[in-house]
Short mmCIF file of C-alpha atoms in Angstrom, two decimals:
data_model
loop_
_atom_site.label_atom_id
_atom_site.label_comp_id
_atom_site.label_asym_id
_atom_site.label_seq_id
_atom_site.Cartn_x
_atom_site.Cartn_y
_atom_site.Cartn_z
CA MET X 1 12.21 -45.50 53.70
CA ALA X 2 13.09 -45.76 50.02
CA SER X 3 11.76 -48.76 48.11
CA LYS X 4 14.14 -51.30 46.62
CA PRO X 5 15.04 -50.87 42.95
CA ILE X 6 13.67 -53.19 40.30
CA THR X 7 15.74 -54.72 37.53
CA LEU X 8 14.60 -54.21 33.95
CA THR X 9 15.77 -56.23 30.96
CA VAL X 10 16.90 -54.05 28.05
CA LYS X 11 16.57 -55.14 24.42
CA PRO X 12 17.12 -53.23 21.17
CA ARG X 13 14.08 -52.73 18.95
CA GLY X 14 15.42 -53.19 15.44
CA LYS X 15 19.06 -52.41 14.80
CA PRO X 16 21.01 -51.99 18.09
CA ILE X 17 21.71 -48.35 18.84
CA SER X 18 25.08 -49.11 20.42
CA ARG X 19 27.24 -52.03 21.44
CA LYS X 20 27.44 -50.42 24.87
CA LEU X 21 23.68 -50.65 25.42
CA PRO X 22 23.33 -52.50 28.75
CA LYS X 23 21.36 -55.73 28.97
CA THR X 24 19.79 -54.71 32.27
CA VAL X 25 19.12 -51.48 34.11
CA SER X 26 17.85 -50.76 37.61
CA ALA X 27 15.10 -48.28 38.41
CA TYR X 28 12.88 -47.21 41.30
CA LEU X 29 9.13 -47.50 40.78
CA GLN X 30 8.67 -43.99 42.18
CA GLY X 31 11.54 -42.62 40.10
CA ASN X 32 10.76 -40.67 36.95
CA THR X 33 11.10 -42.08 33.44
CA SER X 34 13.40 -39.23 32.42
CA ASP X 35 16.08 -40.70 34.71
CA LEU X 36 15.66 -44.04 32.93
CA TYR X 37 16.27 -42.37 29.56
CA HIS X 38 19.33 -40.51 30.85
CA ARG X 39 20.84 -43.62 32.39
CA LEU X 40 20.46 -45.71 29.23
CA ALA X 41 21.74 -42.90 27.00
CA ALA X 42 24.79 -42.40 29.23
CA GLU X 43 25.67 -46.09 29.33
CA ALA X 44 25.12 -46.53 25.58
CA GLY X 45 27.14 -43.39 24.83
CA VAL X 46 24.49 -41.80 22.58
CA SER X 47 22.29 -38.70 22.63
CA ILE X 48 19.19 -39.09 24.74
CA HIS X 49 17.14 -37.67 21.87
CA ARG X 50 17.87 -40.73 19.72
CA LEU X 51 16.11 -43.06 22.18
CA ARG X 52 12.50 -44.20 22.21
CA LEU X 53 11.60 -46.61 25.00
CA THR X 54 8.59 -48.91 24.95
CA VAL X 55 7.29 -51.70 27.16
CA GLU X 56 7.65 -55.04 25.37
CA ASP X 57 4.44 -56.35 26.91
CA GLY X 58 1.79 -54.27 25.14
CA GLY X 59 4.11 -51.85 23.35
CA ALA X 60 3.19 -48.82 25.47
CA LEU X 61 5.46 -45.79 25.03
CA ILE X 62 7.60 -44.85 28.00
CA PRO X 63 7.65 -41.03 27.97
CA ASN X 64 10.81 -39.08 28.64
CA ALA X 65 9.22 -37.01 31.41
CA LYS X 66 10.23 -35.84 34.86
CA ASP X 67 6.63 -35.96 36.09
CA PHE X 68 5.93 -39.55 34.95
CA THR X 69 6.90 -42.38 37.31
CA VAL X 70 8.23 -45.77 36.29
CA GLU X 71 5.33 -47.35 38.17
CA ARG X 72 2.78 -45.62 35.88
CA THR X 73 4.27 -47.40 32.85
CA GLY X 74 3.26 -50.78 34.29
CA LEU X 75 6.87 -51.93 34.50
CA LYS X 76 7.84 -54.32 37.29
CA ASN X 77 10.81 -56.44 38.21
CA ASP X 78 12.20 -58.36 35.18
CA SER X 79 9.98 -56.46 32.70
CA VAL X 80 11.48 -55.91 29.27
CA VAL X 81 12.19 -52.41 27.93
CA LEU X 82 12.67 -52.05 24.17
CA VAL X 83 15.08 -49.37 22.94
CA LYS X 84 14.59 -47.96 19.43
CA ASP X 85 17.17 -45.84 17.63
CA LEU X 86 15.40 -42.81 16.13
CA GLY X 87 18.45 -41.95 14.05
CA PRO X 88 20.32 -38.63 13.83
CA GLN X 89 18.37 -35.77 15.37
CA ILE X 90 18.32 -31.99 14.92
CA ALA X 91 16.90 -29.29 17.17
CA TRP X 92 13.41 -28.04 16.30
CA GLN X 93 14.57 -24.45 16.60
CA THR X 94 17.39 -25.05 14.12
CA VAL X 95 15.00 -26.61 11.60
CA PHE X 96 12.58 -23.67 11.87
CA ILE X 97 15.33 -21.09 11.46
CA ILE X 98 16.68 -22.79 8.33
CA GLU X 99 13.31 -23.46 6.69
CA TYR X 100 12.13 -19.84 7.09
CA LEU X 101 15.45 -18.44 5.90
CA GLY X 102 14.74 -19.36 2.27
CA PRO X 103 11.67 -17.12 1.85
CA VAL X 104 13.38 -14.31 3.77
CA LEU X 105 16.15 -14.33 1.15
CA PHE X 106 14.14 -15.10 -2.00
CA TYR X 107 11.59 -12.26 -1.84
CA PRO X 108 14.01 -9.32 -1.72
CA LEU X 109 16.44 -11.16 -4.01
CA PHE X 110 13.91 -11.51 -6.84
CA TYR X 111 12.61 -8.00 -6.23
CA TYR X 112 16.00 -6.30 -6.52
CA LEU X 113 17.31 -8.55 -9.31
CA ARG X 114 14.24 -8.18 -11.52
CA PRO X 115 16.19 -6.49 -14.38
CA TYR X 116 18.59 -9.46 -14.49
CA ILE X 117 15.97 -12.21 -14.14
CA TYR X 118 13.21 -11.00 -16.49
CA SER X 119 13.43 -9.43 -19.92
CA ASN X 120 11.77 -6.03 -20.32
CA ALA X 121 11.48 -5.65 -16.57
CA GLY X 122 10.81 -2.05 -15.72
CA ALA X 123 10.50 -0.46 -12.32
CA PRO X 124 8.53 -2.52 -9.81
CA SER X 125 4.88 -1.61 -9.31
CA ASP X 126 3.36 -0.53 -6.02
CA MET X 127 1.80 -3.98 -5.52
CA GLN X 128 5.06 -5.78 -6.28
CA THR X 129 6.72 -3.63 -3.65
CA LEU X 130 3.88 -4.21 -1.18
CA SER X 131 3.89 -7.96 -1.83
CA THR X 132 7.61 -8.20 -1.23
CA ILE X 133 7.36 -6.24 2.01
CA LEU X 134 4.45 -8.24 3.43
CA LEU X 135 5.86 -11.65 2.50
CA THR X 136 9.32 -10.82 3.81
CA LEU X 137 7.94 -9.40 7.06
CA HIS X 138 5.86 -12.54 7.59
CA PHE X 139 8.85 -14.85 7.50
CA VAL X 140 11.09 -12.46 9.43
CA LYS X 141 8.42 -12.53 12.16
CA ARG X 142 8.50 -16.32 12.09
CA GLU X 143 12.27 -16.29 12.52
CA LEU X 144 12.05 -13.94 15.49
CA GLU X 145 9.28 -16.01 17.10
CA THR X 146 11.37 -19.15 16.66
CA ILE X 147 14.28 -17.55 18.50
CA PHE X 148 12.47 -15.56 21.19
CA VAL X 149 8.91 -16.89 21.63
CA HIS X 150 8.40 -20.58 20.85
CA ARG X 151 8.94 -23.24 23.48
CA PHE X 152 9.04 -26.73 22.02
CA SER X 153 7.61 -29.80 23.77
CA SER X 154 10.19 -31.97 21.98
CA ALA X 155 13.81 -30.90 21.76
CA THR X 156 14.61 -32.55 18.44
CA MET X 157 13.20 -34.13 15.29
CA PRO X 158 14.75 -36.55 12.76
CA ALA X 159 17.52 -34.73 10.90
CA PHE X 160 16.09 -35.74 7.51
CA ASN X 161 13.04 -33.55 8.20
CA ILE X 162 15.12 -30.46 7.53
CA PHE X 163 15.14 -31.31 3.81
CA LYS X 164 11.39 -31.98 3.69
CA ASN X 165 10.45 -28.88 5.66
CA SER X 166 12.93 -26.62 3.91
CA GLY X 167 11.78 -27.89 0.51
CA HIS X 168 8.21 -26.88 1.32
CA TYR X 169 9.08 -23.36 2.45
CA TRP X 170 12.02 -22.66 0.15
CA ILE X 171 10.27 -23.88 -3.02
CA PHE X 172 6.51 -23.43 -2.51
CA GLY X 173 6.59 -20.62 0.04
CA GLY X 174 9.59 -18.75 -1.33
CA LEU X 175 10.97 -19.41 -4.80
CA ASN X 176 7.66 -20.19 -6.52
CA ILE X 177 5.83 -17.13 -5.18
CA ALA X 178 8.79 -14.75 -5.55
CA TYR X 179 9.25 -15.70 -9.21
CA TRP X 180 5.64 -15.21 -10.29
CA ILE X 181 4.81 -11.99 -8.42
CA ASN X 182 7.84 -10.18 -9.86
CA ARG X 183 7.24 -11.00 -13.51
CA PRO X 184 6.55 -7.97 -15.74
CA ASP X 185 3.27 -9.60 -16.82
CA ALA X 186 2.17 -10.63 -13.31
CA PRO X 187 -1.14 -9.35 -11.87
CA THR X 188 0.94 -7.45 -9.34
CA ALA X 189 2.50 -5.43 -12.18
CA ALA X 190 -0.89 -3.98 -13.16
CA PRO X 191 -2.41 -0.97 -11.39
CA SER X 192 -4.49 -1.93 -8.37
CA SER X 193 -7.26 -0.13 -6.56
CA PRO X 194 -6.54 1.48 -3.17
CA LEU X 195 -9.32 -0.70 -1.71
CA ILE X 196 -7.43 -3.90 -2.51
CA LYS X 197 -4.18 -2.45 -1.23
CA TYR X 198 -5.58 -1.30 2.10
CA ALA X 199 -7.62 -4.46 2.57
CA ALA X 200 -4.48 -6.53 2.06
CA ILE X 201 -2.56 -4.47 4.61
CA ALA X 202 -5.42 -4.58 7.13
CA LEU X 203 -5.86 -8.36 6.92
CA PHE X 204 -2.10 -8.85 7.14
CA LEU X 205 -1.78 -6.73 10.29
CA VAL X 206 -4.81 -8.29 12.00
CA GLY X 207 -3.59 -11.77 11.16
CA GLU X 208 0.02 -11.25 12.19
CA LEU X 209 -0.77 -9.46 15.46
CA GLY X 210 -3.45 -12.00 16.38
CA ASN X 211 -1.07 -14.84 15.57
CA LEU X 212 1.67 -13.29 17.72
CA ASN X 213 -0.76 -12.87 20.61
CA ALA X 214 -1.76 -16.55 20.38
CA HIS X 215 1.90 -17.63 20.35
CA LEU X 216 2.63 -15.51 23.43
CA THR X 217 -0.36 -17.10 25.20
CA LEU X 218 0.89 -20.59 24.37
CA ARG X 219 4.39 -19.66 25.51
CA GLY X 220 3.02 -18.67 28.91
CA LEU X 221 1.68 -22.18 29.47
CA ARG X 222 5.13 -23.76 29.56
CA SER X 223 8.24 -22.97 31.58
CA ALA X 224 11.60 -22.65 29.84
CA GLY X 225 12.81 -26.16 29.08
CA GLY X 226 9.60 -27.68 30.44
CA THR X 227 7.12 -30.04 28.80
CA GLU X 228 4.04 -29.27 30.89
CA ARG X 229 0.76 -28.53 29.13
CA GLY X 230 -2.13 -26.27 30.01
CA ILE X 231 -5.45 -25.05 28.67
CA PRO X 232 -4.92 -21.81 26.70
CA LYS X 233 -7.33 -18.92 27.22
CA GLY X 234 -7.57 -15.52 25.63
CA LEU X 235 -8.26 -13.92 22.26
CA GLY X 236 -9.69 -16.53 19.89
CA PHE X 237 -9.16 -19.55 22.19
CA GLY X 238 -12.82 -19.58 23.24
CA LEU X 239 -13.86 -19.72 19.59
CA VAL X 240 -11.53 -22.29 18.04
CA THR X 241 -8.89 -24.72 19.25
CA CYS X 242 -6.00 -23.03 17.44
CA PRO X 243 -6.53 -19.29 16.87
CA ASN X 244 -2.85 -19.07 15.93
CA TYR X 245 -3.75 -20.99 12.75
CA LEU X 246 -6.90 -18.90 12.27
CA PHE X 247 -4.91 -15.66 12.37
CA GLU X 248 -2.17 -17.20 10.22
CA THR X 249 -4.82 -17.88 7.57
CA ILE X 250 -6.14 -14.31 7.81
CA ALA X 251 -2.64 -12.94 7.30
CA TRP X 252 -2.14 -15.15 4.24
CA VAL X 253 -5.45 -14.00 2.75
CA GLY X 254 -4.05 -10.47 3.03
CA MET X 255 -0.87 -11.56 1.27
CA TRP X 256 -2.91 -13.28 -1.43
CA LEU X 257 -4.83 -10.04 -2.06
CA ALA X 258 -1.53 -8.22 -2.41
CA THR X 259 0.01 -10.79 -4.78
CA TRP X 260 -3.17 -11.91 -6.57
CA SER X 261 -1.18 -14.95 -7.63
CA LEU X 262 -2.07 -18.61 -8.13
CA SER X 263 1.29 -19.51 -6.60
CA THR X 264 0.26 -17.81 -3.35
CA GLY X 265 -3.14 -19.49 -3.52
CA LEU X 266 -1.52 -22.92 -3.93
CA PHE X 267 0.68 -22.36 -0.89
CA ILE X 268 -2.33 -21.23 1.17
CA VAL X 269 -4.36 -24.33 0.23
CA ILE X 270 -1.52 -26.65 1.26
CA ALA X 271 -0.84 -24.69 4.46
CA VAL X 272 -4.49 -24.50 5.54
CA ALA X 273 -5.00 -28.23 4.96
CA GLN X 274 -1.95 -29.05 7.08
CA MET X 275 -2.89 -26.60 9.85
CA ALA X 276 -6.44 -27.99 9.95
CA ALA X 277 -5.05 -31.51 10.49
CA TRP X 278 -2.78 -30.24 13.28
CA ALA X 279 -5.65 -28.30 14.88
CA TRP X 280 -7.96 -31.31 15.05
CA LYS X 281 -5.14 -33.42 16.45
CA LYS X 282 -4.63 -30.83 19.19
CA GLU X 283 -8.39 -30.69 19.90
CA LYS X 284 -8.45 -34.45 20.42
CA ARG X 285 -5.40 -34.25 22.68
CA TYR X 286 -6.97 -31.49 24.79
CA ARG X 287 -10.14 -33.57 25.24
CA LYS X 288 -8.14 -36.62 26.25
CA GLU X 289 -5.72 -34.85 28.60
CA PHE X 290 -8.05 -32.41 30.36
CA GLY X 291 -11.44 -34.12 30.18
CA ASP X 292 -14.30 -32.05 31.64
CA LYS X 293 -11.91 -29.20 32.50
CA TYR X 294 -11.61 -28.41 28.82
CA GLN X 295 -14.33 -26.60 26.87
CA ARG X 296 -14.70 -28.67 23.73
CA LYS X 297 -14.63 -26.76 20.47
CA ARG X 298 -16.92 -27.37 17.54
CA PHE X 299 -14.39 -25.87 15.15
CA ALA X 300 -10.66 -26.42 15.47
CA MET X 301 -9.39 -23.65 13.22
CA LEU X 302 -11.85 -21.76 11.01
CA PRO X 303 -15.25 -20.89 12.57
CA GLY X 304 -18.10 -22.45 10.62
CA ILE X 305 -15.75 -24.37 8.33
CA VAL X 306 -13.28 -26.67 10.04
#
């Protein structure tokens, strides 16, 4: 026999998201919290992705999850649910596609327009050609992974993030590097030893293929459209928390050898610092979610370093 529904009081947290937001909503204790989100979004006439629900007593987040019951939130009859407006949202996939598009366009653009951008620009050197190929391939791979491989735990992010993320990749990861490596007086314009060239290619290939393998492993942990989590296993996962970041770093070291540019080095430093922070955050989440089932890692991203 089904239990009776409870009545929850609904209040806006901050500026009201909609005049249609109901003052009360009913829910079953054994019902999932995703239904609660959908019901409030439908009655308020807004996208479900703009809502964040919390319990007024204690401020605990109410997750938008099909496998999380209302009872687990601690809510009971006459409890108060606070509704926060997260503002305009944009799909994660859309943000990724746009932010990687800048570098994909800038590298070949600067390479082919060298005679019009730089004075006394002769034919491109072997290393300028190699640099352009490796950098362009890297971001083309990212675009393809975004479309065909990645499965996101959250459907959207704040729309303003597209400017922040795109600025990082378009300026630091695209425009800044493309400009400096194609200059007639750049290190890439000088003759380079075959050892440097082949080392750059080798590191790039190892890094990119290892990174792809890690992404495919992570994809296999989640069903299409699902939010479930699992413990990843396979190449690199027994060594560090995030081998995808480890291999990403290896690939960028290869690209740095090819470009031999401070602009590339600056981008790598920023990227590695950010990935290290994400890796440690994921390590802490794994320990909390899976407890003794999870093999704790001493290093989250780079063995012996971080």
